[in-house]
Coordinates of C-alpha atoms in Angstrom, one line a residue:
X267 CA 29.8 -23.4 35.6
X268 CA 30.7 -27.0 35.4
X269 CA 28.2 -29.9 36.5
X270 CA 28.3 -33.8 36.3
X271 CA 24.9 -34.2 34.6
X272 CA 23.5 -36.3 31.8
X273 CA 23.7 -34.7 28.1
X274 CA 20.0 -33.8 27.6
X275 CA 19.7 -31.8 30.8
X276 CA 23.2 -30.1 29.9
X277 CA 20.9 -29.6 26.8
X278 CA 18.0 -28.7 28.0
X279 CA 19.2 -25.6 30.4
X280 CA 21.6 -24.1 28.0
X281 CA 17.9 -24.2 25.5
X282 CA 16.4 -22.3 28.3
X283 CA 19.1 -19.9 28.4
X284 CA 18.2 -18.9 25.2
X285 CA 14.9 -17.9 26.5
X286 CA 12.5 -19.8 24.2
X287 CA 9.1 -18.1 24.3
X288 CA 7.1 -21.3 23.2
X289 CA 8.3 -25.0 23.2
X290 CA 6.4 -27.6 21.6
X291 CA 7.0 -31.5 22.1
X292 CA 5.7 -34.9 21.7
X293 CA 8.1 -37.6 23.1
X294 CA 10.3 -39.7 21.1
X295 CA 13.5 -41.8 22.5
X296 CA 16.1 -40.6 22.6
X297 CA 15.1 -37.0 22.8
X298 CA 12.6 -37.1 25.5
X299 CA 14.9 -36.1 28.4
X300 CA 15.7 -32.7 26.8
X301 CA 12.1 -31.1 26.4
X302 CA 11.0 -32.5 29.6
X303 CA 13.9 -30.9 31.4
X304 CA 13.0 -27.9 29.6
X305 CA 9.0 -28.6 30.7
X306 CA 10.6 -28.9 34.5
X307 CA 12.1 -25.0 34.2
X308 CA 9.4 -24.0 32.5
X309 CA 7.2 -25.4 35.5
X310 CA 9.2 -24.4 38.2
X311 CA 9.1 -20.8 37.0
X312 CA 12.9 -20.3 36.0
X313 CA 12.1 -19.7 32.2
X314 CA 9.4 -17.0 32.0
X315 CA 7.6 -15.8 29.1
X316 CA 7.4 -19.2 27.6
X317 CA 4.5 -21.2 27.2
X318 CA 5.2 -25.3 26.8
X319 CA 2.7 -26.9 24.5
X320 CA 1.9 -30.4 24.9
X321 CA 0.4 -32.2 21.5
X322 CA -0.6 -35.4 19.8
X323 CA 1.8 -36.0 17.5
X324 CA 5.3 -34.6 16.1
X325 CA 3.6 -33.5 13.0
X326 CA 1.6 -31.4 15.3
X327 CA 4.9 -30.2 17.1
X328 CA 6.4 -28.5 14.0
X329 CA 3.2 -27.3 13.0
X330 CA 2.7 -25.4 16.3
X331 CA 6.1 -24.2 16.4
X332 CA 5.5 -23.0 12.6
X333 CA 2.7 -21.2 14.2
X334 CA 4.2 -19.7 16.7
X335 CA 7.3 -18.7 14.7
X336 CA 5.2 -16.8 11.9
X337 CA 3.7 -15.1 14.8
X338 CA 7.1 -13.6 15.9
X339 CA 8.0 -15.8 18.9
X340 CA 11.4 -17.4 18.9
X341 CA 9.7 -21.6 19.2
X342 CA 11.8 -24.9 19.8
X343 CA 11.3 -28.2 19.4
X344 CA 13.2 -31.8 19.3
X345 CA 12.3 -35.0 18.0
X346 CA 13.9 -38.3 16.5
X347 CA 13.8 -41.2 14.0
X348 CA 9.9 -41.8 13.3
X349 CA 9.2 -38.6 14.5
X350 CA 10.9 -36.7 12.1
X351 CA 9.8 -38.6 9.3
X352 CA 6.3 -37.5 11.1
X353 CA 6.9 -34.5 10.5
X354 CA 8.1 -34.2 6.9
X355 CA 5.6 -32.1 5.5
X356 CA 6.0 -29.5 7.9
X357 CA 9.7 -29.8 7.9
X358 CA 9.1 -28.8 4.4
X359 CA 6.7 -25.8 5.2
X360 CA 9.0 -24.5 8.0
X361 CA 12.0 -24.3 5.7
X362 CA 10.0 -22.6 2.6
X363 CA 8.3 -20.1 5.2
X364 CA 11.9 -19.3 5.9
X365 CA 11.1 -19.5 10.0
X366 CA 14.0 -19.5 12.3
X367 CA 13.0 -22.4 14.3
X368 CA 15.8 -24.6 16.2
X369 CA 15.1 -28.1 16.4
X370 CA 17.4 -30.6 18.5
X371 CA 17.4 -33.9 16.3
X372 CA 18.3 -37.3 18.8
X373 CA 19.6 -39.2 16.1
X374 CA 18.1 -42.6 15.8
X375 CA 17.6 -45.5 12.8
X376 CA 14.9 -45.5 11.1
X377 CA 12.9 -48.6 10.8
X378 CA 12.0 -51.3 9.6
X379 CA 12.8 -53.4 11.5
X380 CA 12.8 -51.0 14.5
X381 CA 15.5 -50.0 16.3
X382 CA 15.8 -47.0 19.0
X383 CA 19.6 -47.1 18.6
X384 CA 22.2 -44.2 17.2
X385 CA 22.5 -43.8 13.4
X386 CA 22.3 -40.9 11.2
X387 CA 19.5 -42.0 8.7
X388 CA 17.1 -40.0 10.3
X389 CA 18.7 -36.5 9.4
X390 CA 20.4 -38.5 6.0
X391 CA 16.2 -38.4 5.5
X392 CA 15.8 -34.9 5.4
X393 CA 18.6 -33.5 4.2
X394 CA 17.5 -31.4 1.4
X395 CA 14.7 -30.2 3.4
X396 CA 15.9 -26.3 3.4
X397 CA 17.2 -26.9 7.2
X398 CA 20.8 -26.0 8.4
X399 CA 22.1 -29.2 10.0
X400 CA 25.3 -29.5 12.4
X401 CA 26.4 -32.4 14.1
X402 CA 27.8 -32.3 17.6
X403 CA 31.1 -34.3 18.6
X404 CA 30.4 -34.0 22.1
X405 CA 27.9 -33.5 24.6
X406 CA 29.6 -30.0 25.7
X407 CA 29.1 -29.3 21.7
X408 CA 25.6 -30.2 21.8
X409 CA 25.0 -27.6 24.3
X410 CA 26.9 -25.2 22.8
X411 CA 25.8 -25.6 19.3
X412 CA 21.9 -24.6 20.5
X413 CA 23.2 -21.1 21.6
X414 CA 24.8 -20.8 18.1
X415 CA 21.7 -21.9 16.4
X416 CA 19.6 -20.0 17.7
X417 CA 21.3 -16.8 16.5
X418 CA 22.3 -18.3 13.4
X419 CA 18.5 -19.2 12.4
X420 CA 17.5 -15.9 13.3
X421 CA 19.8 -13.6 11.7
X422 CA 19.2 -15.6 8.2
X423 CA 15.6 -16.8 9.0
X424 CA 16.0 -20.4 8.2
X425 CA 15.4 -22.8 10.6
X426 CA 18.1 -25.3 12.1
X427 CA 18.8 -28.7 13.4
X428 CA 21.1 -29.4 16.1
X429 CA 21.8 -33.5 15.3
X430 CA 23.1 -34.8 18.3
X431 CA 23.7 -39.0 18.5
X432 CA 20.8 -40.6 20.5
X433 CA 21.8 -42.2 23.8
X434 CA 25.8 -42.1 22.7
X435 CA 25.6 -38.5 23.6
X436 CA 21.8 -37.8 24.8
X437 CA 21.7 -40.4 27.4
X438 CA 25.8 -39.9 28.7
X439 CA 26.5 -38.0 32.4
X440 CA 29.8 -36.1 31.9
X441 CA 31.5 -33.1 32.7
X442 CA 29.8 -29.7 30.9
X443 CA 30.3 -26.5 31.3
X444 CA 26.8 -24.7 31.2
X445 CA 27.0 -20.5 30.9
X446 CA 25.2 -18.4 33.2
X447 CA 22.1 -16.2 31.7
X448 CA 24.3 -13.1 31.1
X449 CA 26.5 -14.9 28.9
X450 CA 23.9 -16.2 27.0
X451 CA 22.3 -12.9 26.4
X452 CA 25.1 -11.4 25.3
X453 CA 25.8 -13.3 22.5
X454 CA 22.3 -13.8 21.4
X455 CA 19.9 -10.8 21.3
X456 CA 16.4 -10.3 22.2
X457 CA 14.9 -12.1 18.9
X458 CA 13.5 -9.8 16.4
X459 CA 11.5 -11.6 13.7
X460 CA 11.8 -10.6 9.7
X461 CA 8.8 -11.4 9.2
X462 CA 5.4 -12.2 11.9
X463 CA 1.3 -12.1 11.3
X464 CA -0.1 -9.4 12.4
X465 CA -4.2 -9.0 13.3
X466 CA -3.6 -5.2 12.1
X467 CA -2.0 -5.8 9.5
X468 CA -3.4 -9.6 8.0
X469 CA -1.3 -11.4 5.1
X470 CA -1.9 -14.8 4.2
X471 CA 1.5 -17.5 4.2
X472 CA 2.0 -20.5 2.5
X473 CA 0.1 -20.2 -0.1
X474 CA -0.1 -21.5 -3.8
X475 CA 2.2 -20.2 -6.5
X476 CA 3.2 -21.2 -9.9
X477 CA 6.3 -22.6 -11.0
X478 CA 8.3 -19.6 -11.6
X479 CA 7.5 -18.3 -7.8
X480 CA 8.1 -21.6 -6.5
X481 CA 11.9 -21.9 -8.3
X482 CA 12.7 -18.5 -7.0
X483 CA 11.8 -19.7 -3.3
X484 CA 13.7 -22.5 -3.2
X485 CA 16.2 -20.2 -4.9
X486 CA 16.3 -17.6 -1.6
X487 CA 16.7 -21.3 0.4
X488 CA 19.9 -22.1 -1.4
X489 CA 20.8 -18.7 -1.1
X490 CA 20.2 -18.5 2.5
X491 CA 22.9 -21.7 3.3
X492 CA 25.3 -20.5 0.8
X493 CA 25.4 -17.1 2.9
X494 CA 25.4 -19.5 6.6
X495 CA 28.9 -20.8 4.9
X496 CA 30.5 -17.6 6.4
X497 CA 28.0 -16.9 9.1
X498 CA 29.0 -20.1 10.6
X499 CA 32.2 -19.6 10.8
X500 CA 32.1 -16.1 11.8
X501 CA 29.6 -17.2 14.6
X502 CA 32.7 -19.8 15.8
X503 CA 35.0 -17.0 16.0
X504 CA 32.9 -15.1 18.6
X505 CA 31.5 -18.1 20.7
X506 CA 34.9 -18.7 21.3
X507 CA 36.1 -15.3 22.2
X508 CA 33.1 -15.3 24.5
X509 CA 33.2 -18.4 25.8
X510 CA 36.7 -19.0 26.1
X511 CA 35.9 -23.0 24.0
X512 CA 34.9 -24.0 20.1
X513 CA 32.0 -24.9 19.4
X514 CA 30.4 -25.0 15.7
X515 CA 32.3 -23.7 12.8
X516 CA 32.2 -25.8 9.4
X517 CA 34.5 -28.1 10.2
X518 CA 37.6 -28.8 12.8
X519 CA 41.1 -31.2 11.5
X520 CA 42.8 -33.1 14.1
X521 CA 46.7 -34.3 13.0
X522 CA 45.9 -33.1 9.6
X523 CA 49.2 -31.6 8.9
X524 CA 51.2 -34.4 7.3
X525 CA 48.4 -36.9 7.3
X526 CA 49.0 -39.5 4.0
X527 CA 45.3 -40.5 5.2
X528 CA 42.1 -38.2 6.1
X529 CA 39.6 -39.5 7.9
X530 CA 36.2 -37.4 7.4
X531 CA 33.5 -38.5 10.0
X532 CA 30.3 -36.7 11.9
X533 CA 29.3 -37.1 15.2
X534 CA 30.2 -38.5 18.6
X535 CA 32.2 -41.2 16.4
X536 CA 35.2 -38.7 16.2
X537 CA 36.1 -39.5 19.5
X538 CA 36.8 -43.1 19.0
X539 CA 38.3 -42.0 15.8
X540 CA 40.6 -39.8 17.4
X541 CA 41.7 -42.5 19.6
X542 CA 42.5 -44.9 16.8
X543 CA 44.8 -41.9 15.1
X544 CA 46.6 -41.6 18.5
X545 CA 47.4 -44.9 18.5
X546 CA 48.7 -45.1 14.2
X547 CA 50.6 -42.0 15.2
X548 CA 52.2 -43.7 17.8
X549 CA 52.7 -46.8 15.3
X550 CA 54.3 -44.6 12.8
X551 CA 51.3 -43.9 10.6
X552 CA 50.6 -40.3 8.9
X553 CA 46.5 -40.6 9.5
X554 CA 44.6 -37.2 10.2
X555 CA 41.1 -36.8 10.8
X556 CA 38.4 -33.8 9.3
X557 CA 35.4 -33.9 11.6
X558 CA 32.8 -32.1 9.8
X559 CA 30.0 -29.9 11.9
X560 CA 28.0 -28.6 9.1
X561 CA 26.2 -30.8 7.0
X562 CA 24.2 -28.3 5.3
X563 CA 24.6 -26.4 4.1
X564 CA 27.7 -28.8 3.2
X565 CA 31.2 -26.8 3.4
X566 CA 32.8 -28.0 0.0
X567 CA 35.4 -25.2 -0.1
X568 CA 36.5 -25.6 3.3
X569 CA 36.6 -29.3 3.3
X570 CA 38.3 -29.5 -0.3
X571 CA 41.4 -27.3 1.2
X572 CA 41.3 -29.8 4.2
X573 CA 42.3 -32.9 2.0
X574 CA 43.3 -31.4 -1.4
X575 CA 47.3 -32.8 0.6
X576 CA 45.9 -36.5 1.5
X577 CA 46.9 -39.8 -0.8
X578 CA 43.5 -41.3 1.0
X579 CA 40.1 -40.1 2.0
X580 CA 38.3 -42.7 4.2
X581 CA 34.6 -41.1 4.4
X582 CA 32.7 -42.6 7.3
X583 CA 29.2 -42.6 7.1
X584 CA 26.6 -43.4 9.9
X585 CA 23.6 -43.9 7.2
X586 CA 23.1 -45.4 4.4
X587 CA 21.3 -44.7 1.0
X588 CA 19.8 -47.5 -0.2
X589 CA 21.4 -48.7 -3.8
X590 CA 24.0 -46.0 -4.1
X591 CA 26.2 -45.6 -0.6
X592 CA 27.0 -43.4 2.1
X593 CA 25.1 -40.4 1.5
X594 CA 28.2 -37.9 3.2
X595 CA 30.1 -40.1 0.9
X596 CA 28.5 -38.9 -2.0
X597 CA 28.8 -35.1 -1.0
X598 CA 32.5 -35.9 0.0
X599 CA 33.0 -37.1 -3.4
X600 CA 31.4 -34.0 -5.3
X601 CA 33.9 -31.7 -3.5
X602 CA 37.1 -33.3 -4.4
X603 CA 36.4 -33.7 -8.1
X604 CA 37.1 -30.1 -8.2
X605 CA 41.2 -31.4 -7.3
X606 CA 43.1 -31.7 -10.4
X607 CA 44.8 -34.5 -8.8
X608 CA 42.2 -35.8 -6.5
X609 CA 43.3 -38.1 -3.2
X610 CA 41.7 -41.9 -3.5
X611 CA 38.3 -41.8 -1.9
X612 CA 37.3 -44.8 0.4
X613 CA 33.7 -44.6 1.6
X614 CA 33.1 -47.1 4.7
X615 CA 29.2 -47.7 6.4
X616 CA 29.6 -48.0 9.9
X617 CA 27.4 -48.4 13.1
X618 CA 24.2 -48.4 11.5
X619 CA 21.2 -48.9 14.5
X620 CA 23.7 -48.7 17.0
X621 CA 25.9 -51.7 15.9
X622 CA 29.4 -51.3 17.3
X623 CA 32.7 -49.6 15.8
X624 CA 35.2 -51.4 17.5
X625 CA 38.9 -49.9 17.3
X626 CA 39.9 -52.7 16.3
X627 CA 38.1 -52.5 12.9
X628 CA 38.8 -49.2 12.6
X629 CA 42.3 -49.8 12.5
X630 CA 41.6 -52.4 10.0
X631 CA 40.0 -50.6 8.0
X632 CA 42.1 -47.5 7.7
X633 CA 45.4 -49.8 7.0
X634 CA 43.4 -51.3 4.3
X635 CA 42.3 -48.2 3.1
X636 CA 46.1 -47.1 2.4
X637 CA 47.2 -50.4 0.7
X638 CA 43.5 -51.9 -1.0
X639 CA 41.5 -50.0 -3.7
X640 CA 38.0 -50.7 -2.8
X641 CA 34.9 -50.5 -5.5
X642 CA 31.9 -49.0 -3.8
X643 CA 31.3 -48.5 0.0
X644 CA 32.4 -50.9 2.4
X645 CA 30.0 -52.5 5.6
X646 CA 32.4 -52.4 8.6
X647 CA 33.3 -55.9 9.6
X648 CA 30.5 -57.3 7.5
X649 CA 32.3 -57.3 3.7
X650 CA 35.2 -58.9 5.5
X651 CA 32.8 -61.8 6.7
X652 CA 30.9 -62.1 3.5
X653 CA 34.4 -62.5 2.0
X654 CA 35.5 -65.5 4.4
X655 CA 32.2 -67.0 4.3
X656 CA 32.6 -67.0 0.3
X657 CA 35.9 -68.7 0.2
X658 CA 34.8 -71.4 3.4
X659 CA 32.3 -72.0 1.1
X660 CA 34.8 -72.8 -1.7
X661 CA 37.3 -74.8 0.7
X662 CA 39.8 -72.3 0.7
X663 CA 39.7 -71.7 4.4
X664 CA 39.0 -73.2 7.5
X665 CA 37.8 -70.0 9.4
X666 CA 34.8 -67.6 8.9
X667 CA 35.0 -64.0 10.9
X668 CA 36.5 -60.9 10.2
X669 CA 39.9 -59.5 10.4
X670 CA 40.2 -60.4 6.5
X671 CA 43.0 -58.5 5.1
X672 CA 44.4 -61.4 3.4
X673 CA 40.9 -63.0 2.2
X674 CA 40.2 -59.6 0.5
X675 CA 43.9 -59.6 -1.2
X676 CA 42.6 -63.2 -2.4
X677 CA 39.4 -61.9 -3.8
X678 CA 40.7 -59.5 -5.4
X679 CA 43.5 -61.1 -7.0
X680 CA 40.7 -63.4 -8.5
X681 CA 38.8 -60.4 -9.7
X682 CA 41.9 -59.1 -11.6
X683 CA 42.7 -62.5 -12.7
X684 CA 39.1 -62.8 -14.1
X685 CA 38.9 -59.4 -15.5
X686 CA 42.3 -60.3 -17.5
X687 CA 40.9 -63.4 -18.8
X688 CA 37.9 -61.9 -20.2
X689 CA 40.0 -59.1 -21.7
X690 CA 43.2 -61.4 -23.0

């Protein structure tokens, strides 16, 4: 049924439709709205069976939902930024324990200095954690993609992020379509746990091993994502059949056919992108765009026969790591090396702590993609200001701002010119 209603309650019923027998939470913006509206059901008696757990901390949070997962109950939680940093250590546990545990992530920076707006740095953070992380384009995705991972954590026993953008998304009212209860249940069964603790039956979890049992754990975790490759996209296949809409899969292309230039992007930022490509298309410009849903585990096959046609890959990242790039970048890059004649890779940092993507900079920077080879990843609108400022500063311009096509020609026809002098 479709409703006008603000992305973390369209979140937070669709969770409850998947009949959650404990949720634990400790509030964090921007993901607060979604396990209080789930607290609210829970209250008002329309999700039975499920106890809601107040605690002191996020670390606590995962730690009771560890609990209550290794006891054979199908647990939730959410969190954000900070909080998941919190958290670590049990994000570590949860994964190694091999507990099916769904987690919504409100993506937010991380600080210092702090900053409550959308990036991706806290799930960049734990990325090699052992959890399955997808990335919902839209707020009907977000909703959506809970259903999925629910059943996709429990039929491989590893637990799973759903990373939706803080505020962009979590905080937006819009149009979602929200499936009744019989729906719901007949794409996700009862849960049945692999494993649970037993008073009759007592085993202890966790607990210390030497190196050759530890390898062979985090073995059976690689293992585990290799397999959700084609669980995923099996999972896609029936959610639409039985929802009549996509939602999940590895990845989605949009005008990808005879694209010169793929764009590959995560997150509620596709839809700007998209609008951008509408608008080159109509200008004449062969620009496609890969947006990718699974992070990890990260689809390298899939996305390698996506752009193996493209001259140029522009790789938009939402994080940053610190003293090497964009961290998508850098798993976007490890896939097309594989290409005996791989397309030229452009990786571009954008709207880090909620800073804006303007289309006008996107445009920019996809033009300049096609016709400037670029040397490490590029700050949207910020190298082009560091370039003007640089030659104000030598009194080769009059204005400093951005739009800098030209000034980043210049620079790099004095690189070149430098590099020939030293090498004449």
């Amino acid at each position: 049924m479709l409703h006008q209603i603000e992305g973390s309650k369209a979140m937070a019923r669709t969770i409850a439709l998947c009949r959650p027998q404990v949720v634990c939470a400790y509030p964090i913006t921007p993901q607060t709205h979604i396990v209080e509206g789930v607290g609210d059901l829970i209250r008002l008696g329309e999700l039975g069976n499920c106890e809601f757990i107040n605690v002191e901390s996020e670390f606590a949070a995962l730690s009771v939902a560890i609990g209550a997962s290794a006891a054979g109950a199908r647990a939730y939680t959410a969190t954000a930024s900070q909080g998941l940093l919190f958290m670590a250590e049990a994000v570590y546990n949860a994964a190694g324990l091999g507990l099916p545990i769904v987690m919504t992530l409100g993506n937010r920076a991380i600080g210092a200095p702090i900053n409550i707006w959308n990036d991706h740095s806290d799930a960049m953070a734990l990325r090699e954690s052992g959890w399955i992380q997808l990335f919902a384009e839209s707020n009907q995705e977000a909703a959506d993609l809970h259903i999925v991972a629910f059943r996709l954590a429990e039929e491989l026993s590893v637990p799973t992020m759903v990373c939706v953008d803080g505020f962009i998304l979590t905080h937006a009212v819009e149009r979602i379509d929200i499936p009744d209860q019989a729906a719901v249940d007949a794409f996700l069964p009862p849960y049945e746990p692999m494993q649970s603790l037993d008073p009759a039956d007592p085993i202890s979890i966790g607990a210390m091993v030497g190196p050759d049992a530890f390898t062979e754990v985090r073995y059976l975790q690689y293992f585990k994502q290799h397999s959700a490759l084609t669980l995923i996209e099996k999972l896609a296949v029936e959610f639409e059949q039985r929802f009549g809409r996509e939602a999940g899969g590895l990845l989605r292309t949009y005008e990808a056919e005879d694209a010169a230039t793929l764009v590959v992007a995560m997150g509620s930022i596709n839809g700007t992108i998209k609008d951008v490509i509408d608008e080159m298309r109509a200008e004449g410009v062969a620009i496609g765009l890969v947006t990718l849903i699974a992070f990890r585990p990260f689809p390298a096959d899939a996305l390698r026969q996506a752009l193996e046609r493209a001259r140029n890959v522009v790789v938009i990242d939402r994080a940053v790591d610190v003293g090497m790039g964009g961290p998508l970048a850098s798993n976007v890059a490890i896939a097309l090396r594989e290409l005996p004649d791989p397309p030229a890779m452009h990786s571009a940092i954008v709207g880090l702590g909620g800073r804006p993507t303007p289309k006008a900079s996107l445009h920019r920077l996809f033009r300049q993609a096609a016709i400037h080879p670029w040397e490490g990843p590029h700050f949207l609108d910020l190298n082009e200001r560091v370039a003007a400022r640089e030659l104000h500063r030598r009194g080769k311009t009059r204005r400093v701002g951005p739009a800098a096509e030209g000034i980043l020609k210049e620079l790099e026809k004095e690189r070149v010119e430098k590099l020939a002098e030293r090498t004449s």
